[in-house]
XYZ file of C-alpha atoms in Angstrom:
737
model
C -239.039 150.917 12.230
C -240.602 147.480 13.914
C -241.798 147.280 10.224
C -239.286 144.488 8.345
C -236.955 146.624 5.421
C -238.293 144.243 2.050
C -233.898 145.209 1.382
C -234.689 147.444 -1.534
C -231.632 150.164 -3.173
C -231.981 152.942 -1.850
C -233.671 155.326 -4.611
C -233.074 158.956 -3.228
C -230.321 160.681 -2.290
C -232.358 161.546 1.388
C -232.012 158.230 2.270
C -228.332 156.991 1.653
C -225.969 156.589 5.253
C -223.002 155.788 3.871
C -221.796 158.041 1.168
C -223.348 156.428 -1.988
C -224.436 159.649 -3.951
C -221.889 161.394 -2.804
C -219.337 159.427 -4.642
C -222.094 159.482 -7.432
C -222.219 163.252 -8.399
C -218.491 162.277 -9.274
C -218.720 158.742 -10.958
C -221.772 160.409 -13.180
C -219.339 162.751 -15.390
C -216.541 160.036 -15.762
C -219.462 158.048 -17.085
C -220.487 160.256 -19.827
C -217.255 161.144 -20.943
C -216.977 157.008 -21.553
C -219.308 157.267 -23.906
C -216.844 159.353 -26.571
C -214.691 156.404 -26.515
C -215.286 153.268 -30.045
C -216.689 151.381 -26.935
C -216.562 150.755 -23.226
C -217.527 147.951 -20.864
C -217.391 149.860 -17.240
C -218.059 147.423 -14.382
C -219.102 148.634 -11.183
C -218.081 146.339 -8.667
C -218.864 144.720 -5.174
C -220.026 141.695 -2.506
C -224.307 141.428 -3.014
C -225.036 143.915 -0.590
C -222.564 146.575 -0.849
C -224.917 149.235 -2.427
C -224.496 148.334 -6.589
C -228.172 149.101 -7.159
C -227.788 151.806 -5.411
C -225.556 153.233 -6.667
C -227.420 152.941 -10.047
C -230.673 153.436 -8.776
C -228.050 157.258 -7.604
C -226.356 157.854 -10.802
C -229.947 157.881 -12.923
C -230.913 160.828 -10.945
C -227.766 162.558 -11.258
C -226.423 161.160 -15.165
C -229.638 163.959 -16.771
C -229.333 166.298 -14.826
C -225.467 167.244 -16.163
C -227.515 168.300 -18.865
C -225.427 165.926 -21.048
C -226.332 167.356 -25.143
C -227.235 163.669 -27.393
C -227.286 161.739 -24.205
C -229.812 158.271 -23.151
C -229.375 156.748 -21.074
C -230.978 153.498 -21.645
C -231.352 150.695 -18.627
C -231.656 147.008 -18.664
C -232.408 143.704 -16.162
C -230.390 140.165 -17.409
C -231.839 138.837 -14.611
C -235.422 139.387 -15.531
C -235.593 139.429 -19.275
C -234.538 136.135 -18.564
C -232.609 134.640 -22.303
C -230.431 136.142 -24.271
C -232.528 136.475 -27.620
C -235.400 139.555 -25.462
C -231.660 141.588 -24.108
C -230.153 141.417 -27.360
C -233.525 142.597 -28.450
C -234.188 145.376 -25.096
C -230.809 146.861 -26.144
C -231.377 146.641 -30.084
C -235.054 148.480 -29.737
C -234.169 151.042 -27.534
C -230.862 152.465 -29.839
C -233.685 151.298 -32.860
C -236.368 154.090 -31.661
C -233.483 156.980 -31.604
C -231.852 156.627 -35.447
C -235.275 156.495 -35.858
C -235.646 160.139 -34.931
C -231.984 160.647 -37.390
C -233.553 158.921 -39.818
C -235.849 160.994 -40.151
C -234.989 164.483 -39.837
C -232.262 163.415 -42.466
C -233.225 161.188 -44.675
C -233.388 163.829 -47.145
C -230.502 165.297 -47.287
C -228.679 161.720 -47.605
C -230.801 160.346 -49.941
C -232.333 161.405 -53.186
C -235.913 158.989 -52.683
C -237.258 158.133 -49.356
C -238.525 155.671 -50.557
C -235.181 153.968 -51.114
C -233.668 155.332 -48.632
C -231.112 153.181 -45.633
C -233.549 153.079 -43.332
C -230.504 152.583 -40.218
C -233.479 152.184 -37.315
C -234.437 149.218 -39.048
C -230.636 148.558 -39.934
C -231.021 147.769 -36.770
C -233.710 146.260 -36.069
C -232.787 143.357 -38.632
C -229.103 142.958 -37.173
C -230.565 141.850 -34.028
C -233.082 139.431 -35.502
C -229.437 138.474 -37.149
C -227.457 138.211 -34.036
C -230.378 137.690 -31.339
C -230.217 133.981 -31.256
C -233.167 132.623 -31.231
C -235.319 136.287 -32.916
C -235.705 135.682 -36.327
C -238.772 133.328 -35.709
C -240.458 135.968 -33.979
C -240.234 138.175 -37.052
C -243.240 136.197 -37.970
C -245.497 137.514 -36.136
C -246.441 140.464 -38.325
C -244.698 142.974 -37.451
C -244.319 142.353 -33.494
C -240.627 142.952 -33.785
C -240.406 144.599 -37.192
C -242.700 146.650 -37.650
C -242.525 145.504 -42.013
C -241.865 141.999 -41.345
C -244.459 141.143 -42.816
C -244.663 142.548 -45.201
C -241.148 142.458 -46.393
C -241.023 138.071 -45.182
C -238.945 136.422 -43.903
C -235.847 137.703 -46.279
C -236.730 141.080 -44.113
C -235.751 142.808 -46.417
C -235.785 146.977 -45.972
C -236.399 148.153 -49.440
C -234.033 149.051 -52.149
C -231.179 150.993 -49.959
C -230.329 147.655 -48.886
C -229.560 146.726 -52.295
C -227.443 150.100 -53.392
C -225.981 149.704 -50.357
C -224.559 146.852 -49.970
C -225.480 145.517 -53.365
C -225.735 141.639 -52.145
C -227.955 140.047 -49.115
C -225.208 141.688 -46.015
C -223.248 139.668 -43.383
C -223.285 139.751 -40.250
C -220.582 141.607 -39.898
C -222.089 144.697 -42.989
C -224.798 145.178 -40.403
C -221.976 145.444 -37.246
C -219.830 148.082 -40.182
C -222.636 150.672 -40.858
C -223.811 150.583 -37.565
C -220.436 151.989 -36.557
C -220.218 154.105 -39.615
C -223.589 155.806 -38.837
C -222.618 155.695 -34.704
C -219.531 157.787 -35.575
C -221.346 160.425 -37.724
C -224.406 160.928 -35.093
C -224.058 163.421 -32.415
C -225.489 161.030 -30.445
C -224.516 158.707 -27.650
C -225.644 155.421 -25.204
C -224.750 155.074 -21.420
C -226.196 150.974 -21.053
C -226.661 150.337 -17.710
C -227.066 147.190 -16.628
C -227.276 145.834 -13.328
C -227.767 142.040 -11.385
C -225.453 140.125 -13.253
C -224.080 137.829 -10.064
C -227.844 136.922 -10.271
C -227.711 134.718 -13.881
C -227.068 131.737 -14.619
C -224.238 131.389 -16.247
C -225.621 130.484 -19.813
C -227.765 133.780 -19.580
C -223.921 135.690 -18.251
C -221.351 134.767 -21.632
C -224.863 136.319 -23.124
C -224.059 139.673 -21.357
C -221.086 139.252 -22.043
C -221.147 138.514 -25.812
C -223.749 141.226 -26.204
C -221.934 144.041 -24.543
C -218.055 142.977 -26.191
C -219.231 141.360 -29.495
C -223.116 141.868 -30.881
C -224.105 145.305 -29.833
C -219.394 146.240 -28.933
C -220.622 149.394 -31.445
C -218.655 153.253 -31.059
C -220.462 155.856 -28.991
C -221.721 153.383 -26.594
C -220.632 152.978 -23.209
C -221.841 149.513 -20.878
C -221.787 150.070 -17.455
C -222.142 146.685 -15.662
C -222.582 145.570 -11.678
C -221.285 143.320 -10.698
C -219.722 140.485 -7.456
C -216.602 139.763 -9.634
C -216.118 136.511 -7.915
C -219.441 135.081 -8.566
C -219.888 136.763 -12.189
C -216.139 134.991 -13.047
C -217.207 131.919 -12.006
C -220.535 131.999 -13.658
C -218.043 132.428 -16.817
C -216.077 130.014 -15.746
C -218.224 127.501 -15.951
C -220.852 129.013 -18.923
C -217.581 129.065 -21.408
C -215.512 125.929 -20.080
C -212.805 128.482 -19.283
C -209.680 127.779 -16.572
C -209.998 131.372 -15.315
C -212.926 133.079 -15.400
C -211.228 136.367 -13.435
C -208.757 136.880 -16.947
C -211.303 136.483 -19.076
C -213.326 139.297 -17.440
C -210.553 141.281 -17.598
C -210.825 141.158 -21.411
C -214.520 141.743 -21.337
C -214.455 145.544 -18.792
C -212.288 147.521 -19.319
C -212.449 150.011 -16.705
C -213.492 148.988 -13.324
C -214.386 151.013 -10.314
C -215.399 149.152 -6.638
C -217.746 150.194 -4.124
C -215.724 151.397 -1.286
C -216.204 149.310 1.874
C -217.837 151.737 4.644
C -215.739 153.660 6.586
C -214.317 151.631 10.186
C -217.380 151.924 12.031
C -220.442 153.191 10.198
C -222.040 149.610 9.586
C -221.896 149.257 13.094
C -222.841 152.350 14.270
C -225.656 152.059 12.051
C -227.332 148.822 13.531
C -226.835 150.582 17.037
C -229.099 153.808 16.562
C -231.564 151.870 14.605
C -231.168 148.890 17.097
C -231.626 151.342 19.785
C -234.766 152.464 17.541
C -236.563 149.266 18.291
C -235.597 148.997 21.425
C -236.860 152.086 22.507
C -240.309 151.744 20.834
C -241.300 148.256 21.679
C -240.226 149.427 25.326
C -241.492 152.749 25.462
C -238.291 153.867 27.623
C -234.188 153.979 26.775
C -232.217 150.809 27.704
C -230.718 150.900 31.269
C -226.874 151.567 30.536
C -225.769 148.605 31.561
C -227.806 147.310 28.659
C -226.397 150.004 26.772
C -223.564 149.377 27.685
C -223.424 145.268 26.597
C -224.740 146.166 23.401
C -222.719 148.386 22.303
C -219.661 145.551 23.376
C -222.625 143.284 21.326
C -222.376 145.586 18.078
C -219.090 146.320 18.465
C -217.124 142.767 18.717
C -219.909 140.542 17.051
C -220.269 142.738 14.503
C -216.718 143.141 13.124
C -217.761 140.726 10.217
C -220.218 143.360 8.931
C -219.096 143.885 5.424
C -222.383 145.584 3.314
C -225.169 147.423 3.848
C -227.261 144.305 3.379
C -226.173 142.501 5.636
C -226.856 145.893 8.968
C -230.387 145.361 7.233
C -230.621 141.479 7.547
C -228.897 141.573 11.440
C -231.855 144.630 12.004
C -234.669 142.509 10.691
C -234.090 139.846 12.658
C -233.871 141.496 15.284
C -237.292 143.371 14.348
C -239.241 139.631 13.257
C -238.197 138.348 16.635
C -237.624 141.045 19.459
C -241.586 143.223 18.975
C -242.731 139.647 20.353
C -240.479 137.858 22.962
C -239.000 141.412 25.019
C -240.485 139.573 28.173
C -237.979 136.806 27.286
C -234.743 137.547 25.852
C -231.604 139.945 26.619
C -232.446 142.679 23.810
C -227.967 142.466 23.871
C -227.836 139.130 23.557
C -231.286 138.844 20.610
C -228.281 141.086 18.990
C -225.780 138.927 18.939
C -227.298 135.647 17.978
C -228.604 137.482 15.048
C -225.445 139.108 14.105
C -223.819 135.036 14.203
C -226.399 134.100 11.790
C -226.068 136.588 9.004
C -221.942 136.386 9.721
C -220.895 132.992 11.208
C -224.341 130.595 10.204
C -222.986 127.492 11.060
C -221.418 129.373 14.762
C -225.441 130.042 14.875
C -226.374 126.491 13.393
C -223.511 125.192 16.205
C -224.776 127.038 19.876
C -227.961 125.927 18.402
C -227.419 121.903 18.429
C -225.056 123.302 21.796
C -227.482 125.186 23.901
C -230.130 122.150 23.510
C -227.687 119.842 24.481
C -226.960 122.024 28.148
C -230.373 122.744 28.774
C -231.671 118.708 28.725
C -227.748 118.568 31.258
C -228.929 121.126 33.358
C -232.257 120.166 33.788
C -231.044 116.285 34.611
C -233.520 114.745 31.274
C -230.280 113.274 30.302
C -226.364 112.315 30.637
C -223.680 113.944 26.989
C -221.613 111.067 26.834
C -218.280 111.018 26.208
C -218.536 110.558 22.016
C -220.943 113.903 21.648
C -218.423 116.768 24.546
C -215.466 115.226 21.496
C -217.535 115.789 18.551
C -218.654 119.252 19.897
C -215.158 120.245 21.125
C -214.087 119.511 17.391
C -217.010 121.694 15.266
C -215.822 123.991 18.102
C -212.177 124.187 17.100
C -212.218 124.146 13.773
C -215.408 126.976 13.793
C -213.528 129.597 16.209
C -209.674 128.677 15.877
C -207.725 131.613 17.882
C -205.929 131.965 20.057
C -206.498 135.564 21.257
C -208.488 136.142 23.697
C -210.002 139.584 22.463
C -210.216 137.900 18.815
C -214.243 136.835 17.671
C -212.873 134.005 16.335
C -211.564 132.679 19.247
C -213.396 130.858 21.718
C -212.984 133.060 24.544
C -214.739 135.261 22.531
C -217.110 133.042 22.702
C -217.219 132.676 26.250
C -217.696 136.229 27.206
C -221.739 135.521 26.828
C -221.466 131.517 27.357
C -219.231 130.616 29.851
C -219.283 126.944 29.908
C -216.823 126.479 26.441
C -213.192 127.223 27.314
C -210.508 127.419 24.728
C -208.863 123.681 26.064
C -206.002 121.360 24.140
C -208.615 118.810 24.092
C -211.268 119.286 22.453
C -213.756 116.711 24.773
C -213.059 120.090 28.124
C -213.866 123.219 25.482
C -217.892 122.194 26.449
C -219.931 121.774 28.968
C -217.699 122.858 31.682
C -218.759 124.319 35.304
C -220.150 127.987 36.158
C -219.550 129.790 38.429
C -223.032 130.410 40.648
C -223.166 134.082 40.042
C -223.058 133.740 36.107
C -225.541 131.220 36.425
C -227.876 133.662 38.822
C -227.077 136.475 36.151
C -227.771 134.058 32.847
C -231.192 133.569 34.577
C -231.408 137.082 35.527
C -231.125 138.611 33.267
C -232.900 136.128 30.031
C -229.687 135.587 29.141
C -228.438 133.155 25.770
C -227.061 131.022 28.028
C -230.041 129.977 30.773
C -231.295 126.688 30.034
C -234.381 128.527 30.731
C -234.444 131.159 27.929
C -231.746 130.088 24.943
C -234.188 128.395 22.980
C -236.424 131.801 22.578
C -233.284 133.332 20.422
C -233.393 130.090 17.322
C -237.535 129.160 17.921
C -239.053 132.260 19.662
C -240.741 129.655 22.062
C -239.300 128.329 25.301
C -238.466 124.870 25.898
C -240.817 122.321 26.736
C -238.546 121.112 29.836
C -238.449 123.835 30.916
C -241.339 126.437 33.148
C -241.655 129.570 31.040
C -241.086 132.741 33.299
C -245.488 132.887 33.535
C -245.129 129.380 35.541
C -241.674 130.287 37.213
C -242.701 134.257 38.469
C -246.364 132.356 39.530
C -244.478 130.330 41.835
C -242.274 132.106 43.976
C -245.754 134.805 44.159
C -247.512 132.020 45.573
C -245.178 131.667 47.704
C -244.601 135.200 48.772
C -248.329 134.776 50.855
C -248.972 134.328 54.549
C -251.360 131.465 53.156
C -249.695 128.381 51.507
C -252.869 127.066 50.329
C -251.893 127.030 47.346
C -248.378 126.625 46.162
C -248.583 123.537 47.977
C -251.188 122.481 45.706
C -249.534 124.129 42.446
C -246.391 121.698 44.288
C -248.645 118.376 44.302
C -250.283 119.452 41.203
C -246.086 120.080 39.862
C -245.532 116.645 41.009
C -248.045 114.083 39.176
C -248.436 116.683 36.198
C -247.235 115.149 32.962
C -243.593 115.920 31.542
C -241.455 115.626 28.035
C -238.247 113.540 29.236
C -238.635 110.909 32.526
C -239.241 113.707 35.274
C -241.812 115.005 37.300
C -241.989 119.102 36.891
C -241.868 118.448 40.527
C -237.918 117.070 40.655
C -237.139 119.748 37.755
C -237.493 122.083 39.906
C -236.027 120.962 42.877
C -233.029 120.032 40.198
C -233.885 123.817 39.726
C -233.435 125.249 43.645
C -230.250 125.571 43.793
C -227.218 127.912 46.198
C -227.611 130.369 42.832
C -232.142 130.510 42.326
C -232.187 130.039 46.570
C -230.050 133.945 46.075
C -232.766 135.308 43.743
C -235.528 135.496 46.642
C -237.085 137.519 49.603
C -236.843 136.128 52.760
C -240.921 135.600 52.349
C -240.275 133.997 49.189
C -237.807 131.787 50.062
C -239.954 130.950 53.792
C -242.663 130.265 51.028
C -240.784 126.789 49.733
C -238.681 126.091 52.300
C -242.481 124.713 53.559
C -244.262 124.290 50.831
C -241.544 121.832 49.556
C -240.878 120.015 52.602
C -244.799 119.202 53.170
C -245.366 117.513 50.129
C -241.728 115.302 49.600
C -244.171 112.403 51.227
C -246.707 112.536 48.759
C -243.020 113.166 46.724
C -241.676 109.946 47.652
C -244.543 108.126 46.903
C -244.909 108.116 43.139
C -241.598 106.788 43.455
C -241.542 103.524 41.996
C -239.386 100.749 41.266
C -239.118 101.091 37.411
C -237.741 105.381 38.001
C -234.769 104.537 40.431
C -233.888 108.132 39.351
C -236.163 109.758 41.881
C -235.022 107.451 44.250
C -232.676 110.365 45.404
C -235.451 112.453 44.990
C -235.135 113.022 49.050
C -231.846 113.638 49.261
C -232.148 116.434 46.935
C -235.156 118.068 48.090
C -232.664 118.134 51.954
C -230.144 119.523 50.286
C -232.350 122.660 48.396
C -233.966 123.352 51.543
C -230.847 123.521 54.000
C -229.695 125.641 51.129
C -232.576 128.273 51.584
C -232.824 127.967 54.975
C -228.489 129.148 55.182
C -229.849 132.126 52.668
C -233.246 132.778 55.241
C -230.350 132.710 58.097
C -228.843 135.392 57.017
C -231.402 137.331 55.055
C -234.134 138.000 58.146
C -233.088 135.950 61.073
C -236.495 136.926 63.069
C -238.402 135.010 59.407
C -236.094 132.657 60.129
C -237.054 131.330 63.565
C -240.537 131.225 62.046
C -240.815 129.235 60.082
C -238.266 126.656 61.891
C -241.349 126.518 64.149
C -244.036 126.370 61.603
C -241.114 123.255 60.011
C -240.839 120.902 62.561
C -244.451 121.793 64.101
C -246.865 121.196 60.930
C -244.497 119.589 58.446
C -246.806 116.523 57.488
C -243.763 115.090 55.689
C -242.377 113.836 58.891
C -241.299 110.834 58.174
C -238.655 112.925 54.994
C -238.384 116.229 57.509
C -236.408 113.703 60.518
C -234.862 110.622 58.341
C -232.910 112.641 56.027
C -233.649 116.400 56.204
C -232.817 116.821 60.370
C -230.421 113.529 60.233
C -228.441 115.449 57.308
C -228.044 118.191 60.211
C -227.045 115.966 63.140
C -224.037 114.350 61.129
C -222.628 117.996 59.369
C -223.036 119.096 63.016
C -221.248 116.422 64.233
C -223.597 114.888 67.129
C -223.835 111.185 65.072
C -220.866 109.625 62.941
C -217.882 110.786 61.576
C -219.725 113.418 58.420
C -219.395 116.913 61.129
C -218.861 119.815 58.080
C -217.669 123.267 58.650
C -220.026 126.102 60.061
C -220.681 127.568 57.282
C -222.301 124.424 55.661
C -224.933 124.189 59.134
C -228.427 124.629 57.617
C -229.169 125.301 61.632
C -227.621 127.192 64.119
C -226.884 124.385 67.682
C -229.281 125.788 68.996
C -232.395 125.639 66.712
C -230.540 122.054 66.143
C -231.412 121.217 69.603
C -235.368 123.126 69.428
C -235.821 120.608 67.191
C -235.927 117.708 68.991
C -238.232 117.885 71.367
C -240.977 119.787 69.010
C -240.759 116.362 66.672
C -240.062 113.661 69.915
C -243.837 115.237 70.932
C -245.238 114.752 67.563
C -243.667 111.322 66.363
C -244.920 110.345 70.508
C -248.831 110.776 69.054
C -250.655 107.666 68.406
C -252.196 108.412 64.755
C -248.669 109.471 64.031
C -247.664 106.650 65.179
C -249.872 104.935 62.408
C -249.605 106.673 60.521
C -245.867 106.448 59.780
C -246.757 102.838 58.399
C -246.536 104.992 55.068
C -244.018 106.593 55.212
C -242.078 106.171 52.433
C -238.354 105.569 52.126
C -238.992 103.682 55.034
C -234.727 103.169 56.109
C -234.690 106.721 56.126
C -237.136 107.627 59.141
C -235.435 104.856 60.807
C -232.160 105.210 61.601
C -233.346 109.788 61.449
C -235.556 108.380 64.339
C -232.420 106.593 65.895
C -230.372 109.018 65.183
C -232.047 111.690 67.391
C -233.199 110.181 69.625
C -231.570 106.283 70.588
C -233.032 102.870 69.675
C -235.582 102.467 71.985
C -238.256 104.459 70.722
C -238.146 103.310 67.362
C -237.189 99.666 67.977
C -240.223 99.877 70.188
C -242.236 101.128 67.193
C -241.345 98.621 64.402
C -242.431 95.856 67.935
C -245.888 96.862 67.864
C -245.992 98.239 64.123
C -245.276 94.131 62.381
C -247.275 92.052 65.644
C -249.283 91.427 62.770
C -247.545 89.242 59.779
C -248.635 90.734 56.961
C -247.400 94.163 58.577
C -244.089 91.883 58.960
C -243.986 91.397 55.646
C -244.637 94.447 54.748
C -242.311 95.911 56.661
C -239.519 93.994 55.314
C -240.296 95.365 51.627
C -240.401 98.784 53.116
C -237.202 97.993 54.459
C -234.983 96.817 51.219
C -232.768 99.216 49.820
C -231.774 99.729 45.945
C -228.423 99.649 43.582
C -227.548 99.374 40.275
C -225.339 98.016 38.025
C -226.678 95.698 34.658
C -230.388 97.100 36.478
C -231.694 98.278 39.549
C -231.813 95.920 42.159
C -233.593 96.185 45.752
C -231.040 93.415 48.058
C -233.172 93.489 51.743
C -229.571 94.036 54.661
C -229.799 92.201 57.423
C -227.039 95.088 58.827
C -230.375 97.600 58.409
C -233.104 94.616 59.632
C -230.803 93.572 62.979
C -231.203 97.390 64.212
C -234.341 96.958 64.824
C -235.297 92.564 65.343
C -233.784 89.975 65.425
C -232.644 88.853 62.097
C -232.877 84.813 63.257
C -236.172 85.605 64.775
C -236.967 87.953 61.343
C -236.438 84.779 59.347
C -237.714 81.708 61.640
C -241.122 84.070 61.386
C -241.061 84.878 57.291
C -240.449 80.676 57.051
C -243.720 80.035 59.308
C -245.565 82.656 57.674
C -245.026 81.183 54.240
C -245.878 77.461 55.475
C -249.191 78.828 56.671
C -252.272 79.069 54.190
C -251.743 82.476 52.395
C -252.949 84.284 49.702
C -251.870 85.037 46.491
C -250.332 88.058 47.146
C -248.846 87.664 50.306
C -247.495 84.498 48.500
C -245.745 86.685 45.631
C -244.587 89.457 48.511
C -242.513 86.874 50.697
C -241.226 85.391 46.827
C -240.110 88.830 46.353
C -238.685 89.150 49.962
C -236.344 86.001 49.571
C -234.805 87.257 46.258
C -234.310 90.936 48.502
C -232.747 88.745 50.663
C -230.223 86.724 48.932
C -229.509 89.644 47.214
C -228.328 91.502 49.750
C -226.124 88.147 50.200
C -224.767 89.072 46.986
C -223.136 92.094 48.503
C -222.228 91.154 51.035
C -224.951 90.424 53.648
């Protein structure tokens, strides 16, 4: 079942799924009857892949079974033969061989002298030589085409009987009339089966038409031609330079039989049955009831456009090719969906690949999508899916069933990159759906996006997070901080962005505990890597704080006991003390209304009031330790930490620490550099604001001391630092300081 289908026409009725064998049995007697006429051309019509070649193969088996006397079946394939001259030769040689047997059997009855008898087999060959364009020169090749050509010479003299019959050099019309009379007199019939006319170039198609309606239009010869009417008519229109190829085809074909469309749902039922067999073979089990229902929905909806058995084969080949090696990375109903779209609506397939790739980098935060791009994508989508009927597969609402970020809207820009619910995010990721930014690329390129964690990497991360010893988790996270990533963000930034509400909802209590403690512990190292060339990194502390708060909110409801143990470890052992106080704890103080005017509803609190109060003495005890006070001098994002400390403990403790820290001039300069904030307009600015400094040291004394240091003997490095501080003070004044 996993081997690709070569899409060859069926050879036997045992393989027939769509009733072609029964049709062939009913059609065969009518074709035999057509050979009694003065010459007829019958067309078996159908689009590519509808089963015309299969029908012809089954007819080849049915026709001999009817035992029609003296019926000779000739099969020719113009697409394989190539040129028109060889086509004429193939047909005429087969007919001539039959006439030879009649010439041998009856020559004594219609000629007094066998040597002067007119050989109609050779007469037919001579006719082919004269009418098959470009063939006559071949007769010079010593009997390769006409056996007696070498003896007869270039005149193709067929013996004395020739002259007795015609009394002159015969014209093409004379030869054709003689052959026609001979065929009428004989009890012999020919049924010529011609396949693949719709594959021919225009000039070749014209030669076939010339053959069946002019050159070899004989009595008792019926032609059965298989073709796609629209394709052949177009080829004739070009090859003959006529205005209406279809009208011309009507003059050629006297009787047509259209390959019937399969009965409603036959193609979809066949696709469903074989798709399920593929799933079961790969997974060694049947699909779950949920997968089965979605598979049925996918095939019933996206499969509405199926018209031919070939389309079913092409879809199945796509499923076979991809799924066997990707079963762990994709969702099977979506594999069926995207392969149906690829075959039945290629422009939509191309659009989806582009859209989902852009959405992936948008979700990871690696790029922004400009409005012009949104308008272009939305306009294309509205053109591809114009229906306003929500139940139609040609509507955007139909696509939204499995790509939830598109929607029907009046403005093109509003049809794309719509918000999705947290539940939709969770489902798309967990089931590895086509709409998942982490998995979409598997459906198009057999490999995942380079900018996301693989499923294996993600599973390893949350697996080590569930362990009691978090050493490996912290080492892994630190590695992700420094590991190069194809786009701007570090892998750690990407992980923080991905651990939103929906991601935390998927984890167990132990996994949440591990990720909360792991992220919190390595934040200092992450913040230390933020440099002035990467302003986007400067808000990573806030992003991490938001993510950890979501994790704790989930843990508080999931397992209160593990929540209590997690907080105990967080306050006591987390190494990123500056981030913990300055960003995480400070935000909770604000949300509880303890400081500022940013109080939030209780459902937004990560901690209860009791938990918030319990943390304060533990954190203050750590901040009072002499070694910790020294280490705080290298705290990244120092203003966040100092204001967080101030809001937690009051002004005295942080002011005392700053005074102790800045006693040394070098540390004083370092402190001023650390206290710069940042803003961005035409470029990134790092202003030093008076309000930030004067909260902890007197502003006028700060300027006076800076001037004294500058006037003294200082190193080049200190001079450079002071120049940066002067620029920062100027930028701060420009912005209202």
